[in-house]
PDB file of C-alpha atoms in Angstrom:
ATOM      1  CA  VAL A1080       0.000   0.000   0.000  1.00  0.00           C
ATOM      2  CA  PRO A1081       1.553   3.315  -1.002  1.00  0.00           C
ATOM      3  CA  VAL A1082       1.838   5.851   1.809  1.00  0.00           C
ATOM      4  CA  VAL A1083       1.221   9.510   1.043  1.00  0.00           C
ATOM      5  CA  PHE A1084       1.735  12.088   3.773  1.00  0.00           C
ATOM      6  CA  LEU A1085      -0.879  14.811   3.650  1.00  0.00           C
ATOM      7  CA  THR A1086       0.253  17.667   5.855  1.00  0.00           C
ATOM      8  CA  GLY A1087      -0.346  21.222   6.863  1.00  0.00           C
ATOM      9  CA  VAL A1088       3.304  21.496   7.923  1.00  0.00           C
ATOM     10  CA  PRO A1089       5.319  21.334   4.692  1.00  0.00           C
ATOM     11  CA  ALA A1090       8.761  21.640   6.301  1.00  0.00           C
ATOM     12  CA  ALA A1091      11.608  20.187   4.239  1.00  0.00           C
ATOM     13  CA  ALA A1092      12.900  18.175   7.210  1.00  0.00           C
ATOM     14  CA  TYR A1093       9.544  16.416   7.613  1.00  0.00           C
ATOM     15  CA  GLU A1094       9.286  15.760   3.895  1.00  0.00           C
ATOM     16  CA  SER A1095      12.780  14.314   3.819  1.00  0.00           C
ATOM     17  CA  ALA A1096      12.090  12.077   6.836  1.00  0.00           C
ATOM     18  CA  ALA A1097       8.833  10.820   5.305  1.00  0.00           C
ATOM     19  CA  LEU A1098      10.400  10.022   1.940  1.00  0.00           C
ATOM     20  CA  ASP A1099      13.456   8.419   3.570  1.00  0.00           C
ATOM     21  CA  SER A1100      11.099   6.207   5.574  1.00  0.00           C
ATOM     22  CA  GLY A1101       9.408   4.895   2.444  1.00  0.00           C
ATOM     23  CA  ALA A1102       6.553   7.316   1.803  1.00  0.00           C
ATOM     24  CA  PHE A1103       5.517   7.470  -1.842  1.00  0.00           C
ATOM     25  CA  ASP A1104       4.732  11.184  -1.688  1.00  0.00           C
ATOM     26  CA  PHE A1105       4.454  14.139   0.680  1.00  0.00           C
ATOM     27  CA  VAL A1106       1.721  16.665  -0.136  1.00  0.00           C
ATOM     28  CA  ASP A1107       0.946  20.039   1.408  1.00  0.00           C
ATOM     29  CA  LYS A1108      -2.831  20.373   2.042  1.00  0.00           C
ATOM     30  CA  SER A1109      -2.763  24.059   1.176  1.00  0.00           C
ATOM     31  CA  ARG A1110      -2.260  23.104  -2.482  1.00  0.00           C
ATOM     32  CA  GLY A1111      -6.021  22.602  -2.793  1.00  0.00           C
ATOM     33  CA  LEU A1112      -8.269  19.696  -3.717  1.00  0.00           C
ATOM     34  CA  PRO A1113      -7.642  19.669  -7.507  1.00  0.00           C
ATOM     35  CA  ILE A1114      -3.870  19.334  -7.003  1.00  0.00           C
ATOM     36  CA  LEU A1115      -4.320  16.718  -4.262  1.00  0.00           C
ATOM     37  CA  ALA A1116      -6.596  14.673  -6.505  1.00  0.00           C
ATOM     38  CA  LYS A1117      -4.067  14.793  -9.362  1.00  0.00           C
ATOM     39  CA  ARG A1118      -1.220  13.722  -7.071  1.00  0.00           C
ATOM     40  CA  LEU A1119      -3.247  10.816  -5.673  1.00  0.00           C
ATOM     41  CA  ARG A1120      -4.253   9.690  -9.181  1.00  0.00           C
ATOM     42  CA  ARG A1121      -0.580   9.632 -10.133  1.00  0.00           C
ATOM     43  CA  VAL A1122       0.214   7.520  -7.072  1.00  0.00           C
ATOM     44  CA  MET A1123      -2.515   5.075  -8.060  1.00  0.00           C
ATOM     45  CA  GLU A1124      -1.261   4.911 -11.649  1.00  0.00           C
ATOM     46  CA  ALA A1125       2.356   4.444 -10.584  1.00  0.00           C
ATOM     47  CA  THR A1126       1.476   1.641  -8.165  1.00  0.00           C
ATOM     48  CA  GLY A1127      -0.889  -0.157 -10.539  1.00  0.00           C
ATOM     49  CA  GLN A1128      -4.018   0.566  -8.536  1.00  0.00           C
ATOM     50  CA  LYS A1129      -7.248   1.262 -10.362  1.00  0.00           C
ATOM     51  CA  GLU A1130      -9.932   3.742  -9.557  1.00  0.00           C
ATOM     52  CA  THR A1131     -13.369   2.248 -10.130  1.00  0.00           C
ATOM     53  CA  SER A1132     -16.421   4.227 -11.075  1.00  0.00           C
ATOM     54  CA  ALA A1133     -18.414   2.336  -8.427  1.00  0.00           C
ATOM     55  CA  ALA A1134     -16.087   3.660  -5.742  1.00  0.00           C
ATOM     56  CA  ARG A1135     -16.935   7.197  -6.809  1.00  0.00           C
ATOM     57  CA  GLU A1136     -20.722   6.903  -6.934  1.00  0.00           C
ATOM     58  CA  ASP A1137     -22.688   8.679  -4.247  1.00  0.00           C
ATOM     59  CA  LEU A1138     -24.891   6.548  -2.018  1.00  0.00           C
ATOM     60  CA  THR A1139     -28.106   7.997  -0.570  1.00  0.00           C
ATOM     61  CA  TYR A1140     -30.024   6.144   2.119  1.00  0.00           C
ATOM     62  CA  GLY A1141     -32.814   8.009   3.873  1.00  0.00           C
ATOM     63  CA  LYS A1142     -31.394  11.278   5.246  1.00  0.00           C
ATOM     64  CA  LEU A1143     -27.821  10.075   4.676  1.00  0.00           C
ATOM     65  CA  THR A1144     -25.745  10.811   1.598  1.00  0.00           C
ATOM     66  CA  LEU A1145     -22.287   9.297   1.296  1.00  0.00           C
ATOM     67  CA  ARG A1146     -19.813  10.709  -1.206  1.00  0.00           C
ATOM     68  CA  PRO A1147     -16.972   8.163  -1.423  1.00  0.00           C
ATOM     69  CA  ALA A1148     -14.949  10.193  -3.921  1.00  0.00           C
ATOM     70  CA  VAL A1149     -14.325  12.792  -1.208  1.00  0.00           C
ATOM     71  CA  THR A1150     -15.078  10.606   1.851  1.00  0.00           C
ATOM     72  CA  ARG A1151     -17.807  12.939   3.089  1.00  0.00           C
ATOM     73  CA  ALA A1152     -21.065  12.010   4.795  1.00  0.00           C
ATOM     74  CA  TYR A1153     -24.066  14.342   4.827  1.00  0.00           C
ATOM     75  CA  TRP A1154     -27.046  14.006   7.152  1.00  0.00           C
ATOM     76  CA  ASP A1155     -30.059  15.886   5.854  1.00  0.00           C
ATOM     77  CA  GLY A1156     -27.698  17.887   3.629  1.00  0.00           C
ATOM     78  CA  ILE A1157     -25.239  18.863   6.385  1.00  0.00           C
ATOM     79  CA  ASP A1158     -21.661  17.538   6.492  1.00  0.00           C
ATOM     80  CA  VAL A1159     -21.247  15.243   9.514  1.00  0.00           C
ATOM     81  CA  ASN A1160     -17.460  15.789   9.579  1.00  0.00           C
ATOM     82  CA  LEU A1161     -16.524  12.143   9.865  1.00  0.00           C
ATOM     83  CA  THR A1162     -12.890  11.119   9.720  1.00  0.00           C
ATOM     84  CA  VAL A1163     -11.899   8.808   6.857  1.00  0.00           C
ATOM     85  CA  THR A1164     -11.980   5.853   9.260  1.00  0.00           C
ATOM     86  CA  GLU A1165     -15.433   6.791  10.543  1.00  0.00           C
ATOM     87  CA  PHE A1166     -16.631   7.277   6.969  1.00  0.00           C
ATOM     88  CA  ASN A1167     -15.415   3.788   6.034  1.00  0.00           C
ATOM     89  CA  ILE A1168     -17.292   2.262   8.960  1.00  0.00           C
ATOM     90  CA  VAL A1169     -20.521   4.064   8.057  1.00  0.00           C
ATOM     91  CA  TYR A1170     -20.112   3.133   4.386  1.00  0.00           C
ATOM     92  CA  LEU A1171     -19.662  -0.533   5.341  1.00  0.00           C
ATOM     93  CA  MET A1172     -22.854  -0.530   7.421  1.00  0.00           C
ATOM     94  CA  VAL A1173     -24.965   1.477   4.964  1.00  0.00           C
ATOM     95  CA  ARG A1174     -23.838  -0.596   1.992  1.00  0.00           C
ATOM     96  CA  ASP A1175     -25.584  -3.558   3.644  1.00  0.00           C
ATOM     97  CA  ALA A1176     -28.201  -1.598   5.589  1.00  0.00           C
ATOM     98  CA  GLY A1177     -30.457  -3.817   7.649  1.00  0.00           C
ATOM     99  CA  ASP A1178     -27.832  -6.575   7.941  1.00  0.00           C
ATOM    100  CA  TYR A1179     -25.668  -6.878  11.028  1.00  0.00           C
ATOM    101  CA  VAL A1180     -21.952  -6.281  10.561  1.00  0.00           C
ATOM    102  CA  THR A1181     -19.666  -8.058  13.011  1.00  0.00           C
ATOM    103  CA  TYR A1182     -17.195  -6.268  15.242  1.00  0.00           C
ATOM    104  CA  ARG A1183     -14.439  -8.063  13.344  1.00  0.00           C
ATOM    105  CA  ALA A1184     -15.722  -6.935   9.924  1.00  0.00           C
ATOM    106  CA  ILE A1185     -15.901  -3.332  11.126  1.00  0.00           C
ATOM    107  CA  TYR A1186     -12.388  -3.546  12.540  1.00  0.00           C
ATOM    108  CA  ASP A1187     -11.063  -5.187   9.370  1.00  0.00           C
ATOM    109  CA  CYS A1188     -12.448  -2.356   7.217  1.00  0.00           C
ATOM    110  CA  VAL A1189     -10.303   0.037   9.254  1.00  0.00           C
ATOM    111  CA  HIS A1190      -7.178  -2.131   9.567  1.00  0.00           C
ATOM    112  CA  HIS A1191      -6.055  -5.139   7.607  1.00  0.00           C
ATOM    113  CA  VAL A1192      -7.628  -8.554   8.158  1.00  0.00           C
ATOM    114  CA  GLY A1193      -6.170 -10.244  11.211  1.00  0.00           C
ATOM    115  CA  PHE A1194      -4.792  -7.060  12.786  1.00  0.00           C
ATOM    116  CA  ILE A1195      -5.266  -7.058  16.567  1.00  0.00           C
ATOM    117  CA  ALA A1196      -5.003  -4.137  18.944  1.00  0.00           C
ATOM    118  CA  GLY A1197      -6.100  -3.975  22.527  1.00  0.00           C
ATOM    119  CA  SER A1198      -6.030  -6.605  25.214  1.00  0.00           C
ATOM    120  CA  GLY A1199      -6.557 -10.252  24.309  1.00  0.00           C
ATOM    121  CA  ASP A1200      -8.065 -11.890  21.243  1.00  0.00           C
ATOM    122  CA  ASP A1201     -11.189  -9.706  21.425  1.00  0.00           C
ATOM    123  CA  GLY A1202      -9.388  -6.458  22.296  1.00  0.00           C
ATOM    124  CA  PHE A1203     -10.451  -4.926  19.007  1.00  0.00           C
ATOM    125  CA  ARG A1204     -14.071  -4.780  20.244  1.00  0.00           C
ATOM    126  CA  ALA A1205     -13.291  -1.844  22.541  1.00  0.00           C
ATOM    127  CA  ASN A1206     -11.839   0.047  19.578  1.00  0.00           C
ATOM    128  CA  VAL A1207     -14.941  -0.636  17.498  1.00  0.00           C
ATOM    129  CA  ARG A1208     -17.271   0.417  20.336  1.00  0.00           C
ATOM    130  CA  SER A1209     -15.324   3.678  20.736  1.00  0.00           C
ATOM    131  CA  ALA A1210     -15.497   4.377  17.010  1.00  0.00           C
ATOM    132  CA  ILE A1211     -19.254   3.726  16.910  1.00  0.00           C
ATOM    133  CA  LYS A1212     -19.752   6.005  19.915  1.00  0.00           C
ATOM    134  CA  ARG A1213     -17.841   8.837  18.157  1.00  0.00           C
ATOM    135  CA  ILE A1214     -19.856   8.296  14.975  1.00  0.00           C
ATOM    136  CA  ARG A1215     -23.179   8.346  16.828  1.00  0.00           C
ATOM    137  CA  ASN A1216     -22.189  11.517  18.678  1.00  0.00           C
ATOM    138  CA  LYS A1217     -21.328  13.286  15.419  1.00  0.00           C
ATOM    139  CA  PHE A1218     -24.707  12.398  13.921  1.00  0.00           C
ATOM    140  CA  ARG A1219     -26.525  13.320  17.151  1.00  0.00           C
ATOM    141  CA  ALA A1220     -24.831  16.719  17.151  1.00  0.00           C
ATOM    142  CA  GLN A1221     -26.909  17.402  14.015  1.00  0.00           C
ATOM    143  CA  ASP A1222     -29.993  15.368  14.879  1.00  0.00           C
ATOM    144  CA  ASP A1223     -30.890  14.646  18.516  1.00  0.00           C
ATOM    145  CA  GLY A1224     -33.184  11.844  17.366  1.00  0.00           C
ATOM    146  CA  PHE A1225     -30.508   9.974  15.420  1.00  0.00           C
ATOM    147  CA  SER A1226     -30.919   6.234  16.027  1.00  0.00           C
ATOM    148  CA  GLU A1227     -29.863   4.645  12.759  1.00  0.00           C
ATOM    149  CA  ILE A1228     -27.004   2.589  14.228  1.00  0.00           C
ATOM    150  CA  GLU A1229     -28.310  -0.402  16.114  1.00  0.00           C
ATOM    151  CA  ASN A1230     -26.283  -2.692  18.360  1.00  0.00           C
ATOM    152  CA  PHE A1231     -26.499  -6.448  18.535  1.00  0.00           C
ATOM    153  CA  SER A1232     -24.792  -7.212  21.814  1.00  0.00           C
ATOM    154  CA  ALA A1233     -21.578  -9.269  21.588  1.00  0.00           C
ATOM    155  CA  PHE A1234     -21.907  -9.475  17.787  1.00  0.00           C
ATOM    156  CA  GLY A1235     -21.810  -6.123  16.037  1.00  0.00           C
ATOM    157  CA  TYR A1236     -23.858  -3.281  14.626  1.00  0.00           C
ATOM    158  CA  ARG A1237     -26.140  -2.474  11.751  1.00  0.00           C
ATOM    159  CA  TRP A1238     -27.506   0.557   9.993  1.00  0.00           C
ATOM    160  CA  ARG A1239     -31.277   0.482  10.472  1.00  0.00           C
ATOM    161  CA  ALA A1240     -33.232  -0.646   7.425  1.00  0.00           C
ATOM    162  CA  LEU A1241     -35.660   1.857   5.901  1.00  0.00           C
TER     163      LEU A1241
END
């Protein structure tokens, strides 16, 4: 997986350290979205990765609109300000809305399959619970009645079916 540093601190020393450590590129955020998109497309081309049109299609489900091309989630037209990780979790649940997604599947969408963090074999569950709590709080900041994420104790979560 190519690593690209996206930074607001474009100091030469940081850039040098990142590239010396194996980063594919080092990009200053102030360059603007069109330049960032071009740089990332070049990384994908150079590493043989393909951009699919399906990955760029917006997904609307009830009051939620997901825009994968820019990793933005909108609730009733207002940006929820999810992180990329939070966006990926929501996208995973909404893609199969109504079906339960296991803790492990949620964790694997954030990290690679088999990655473990936390205490013991099920330590990843605490990380997933924390992420879901942050996601719920961001949606509730815009809609006090938000209840789209349902929990199935000891198994996982699901995005409520319409």
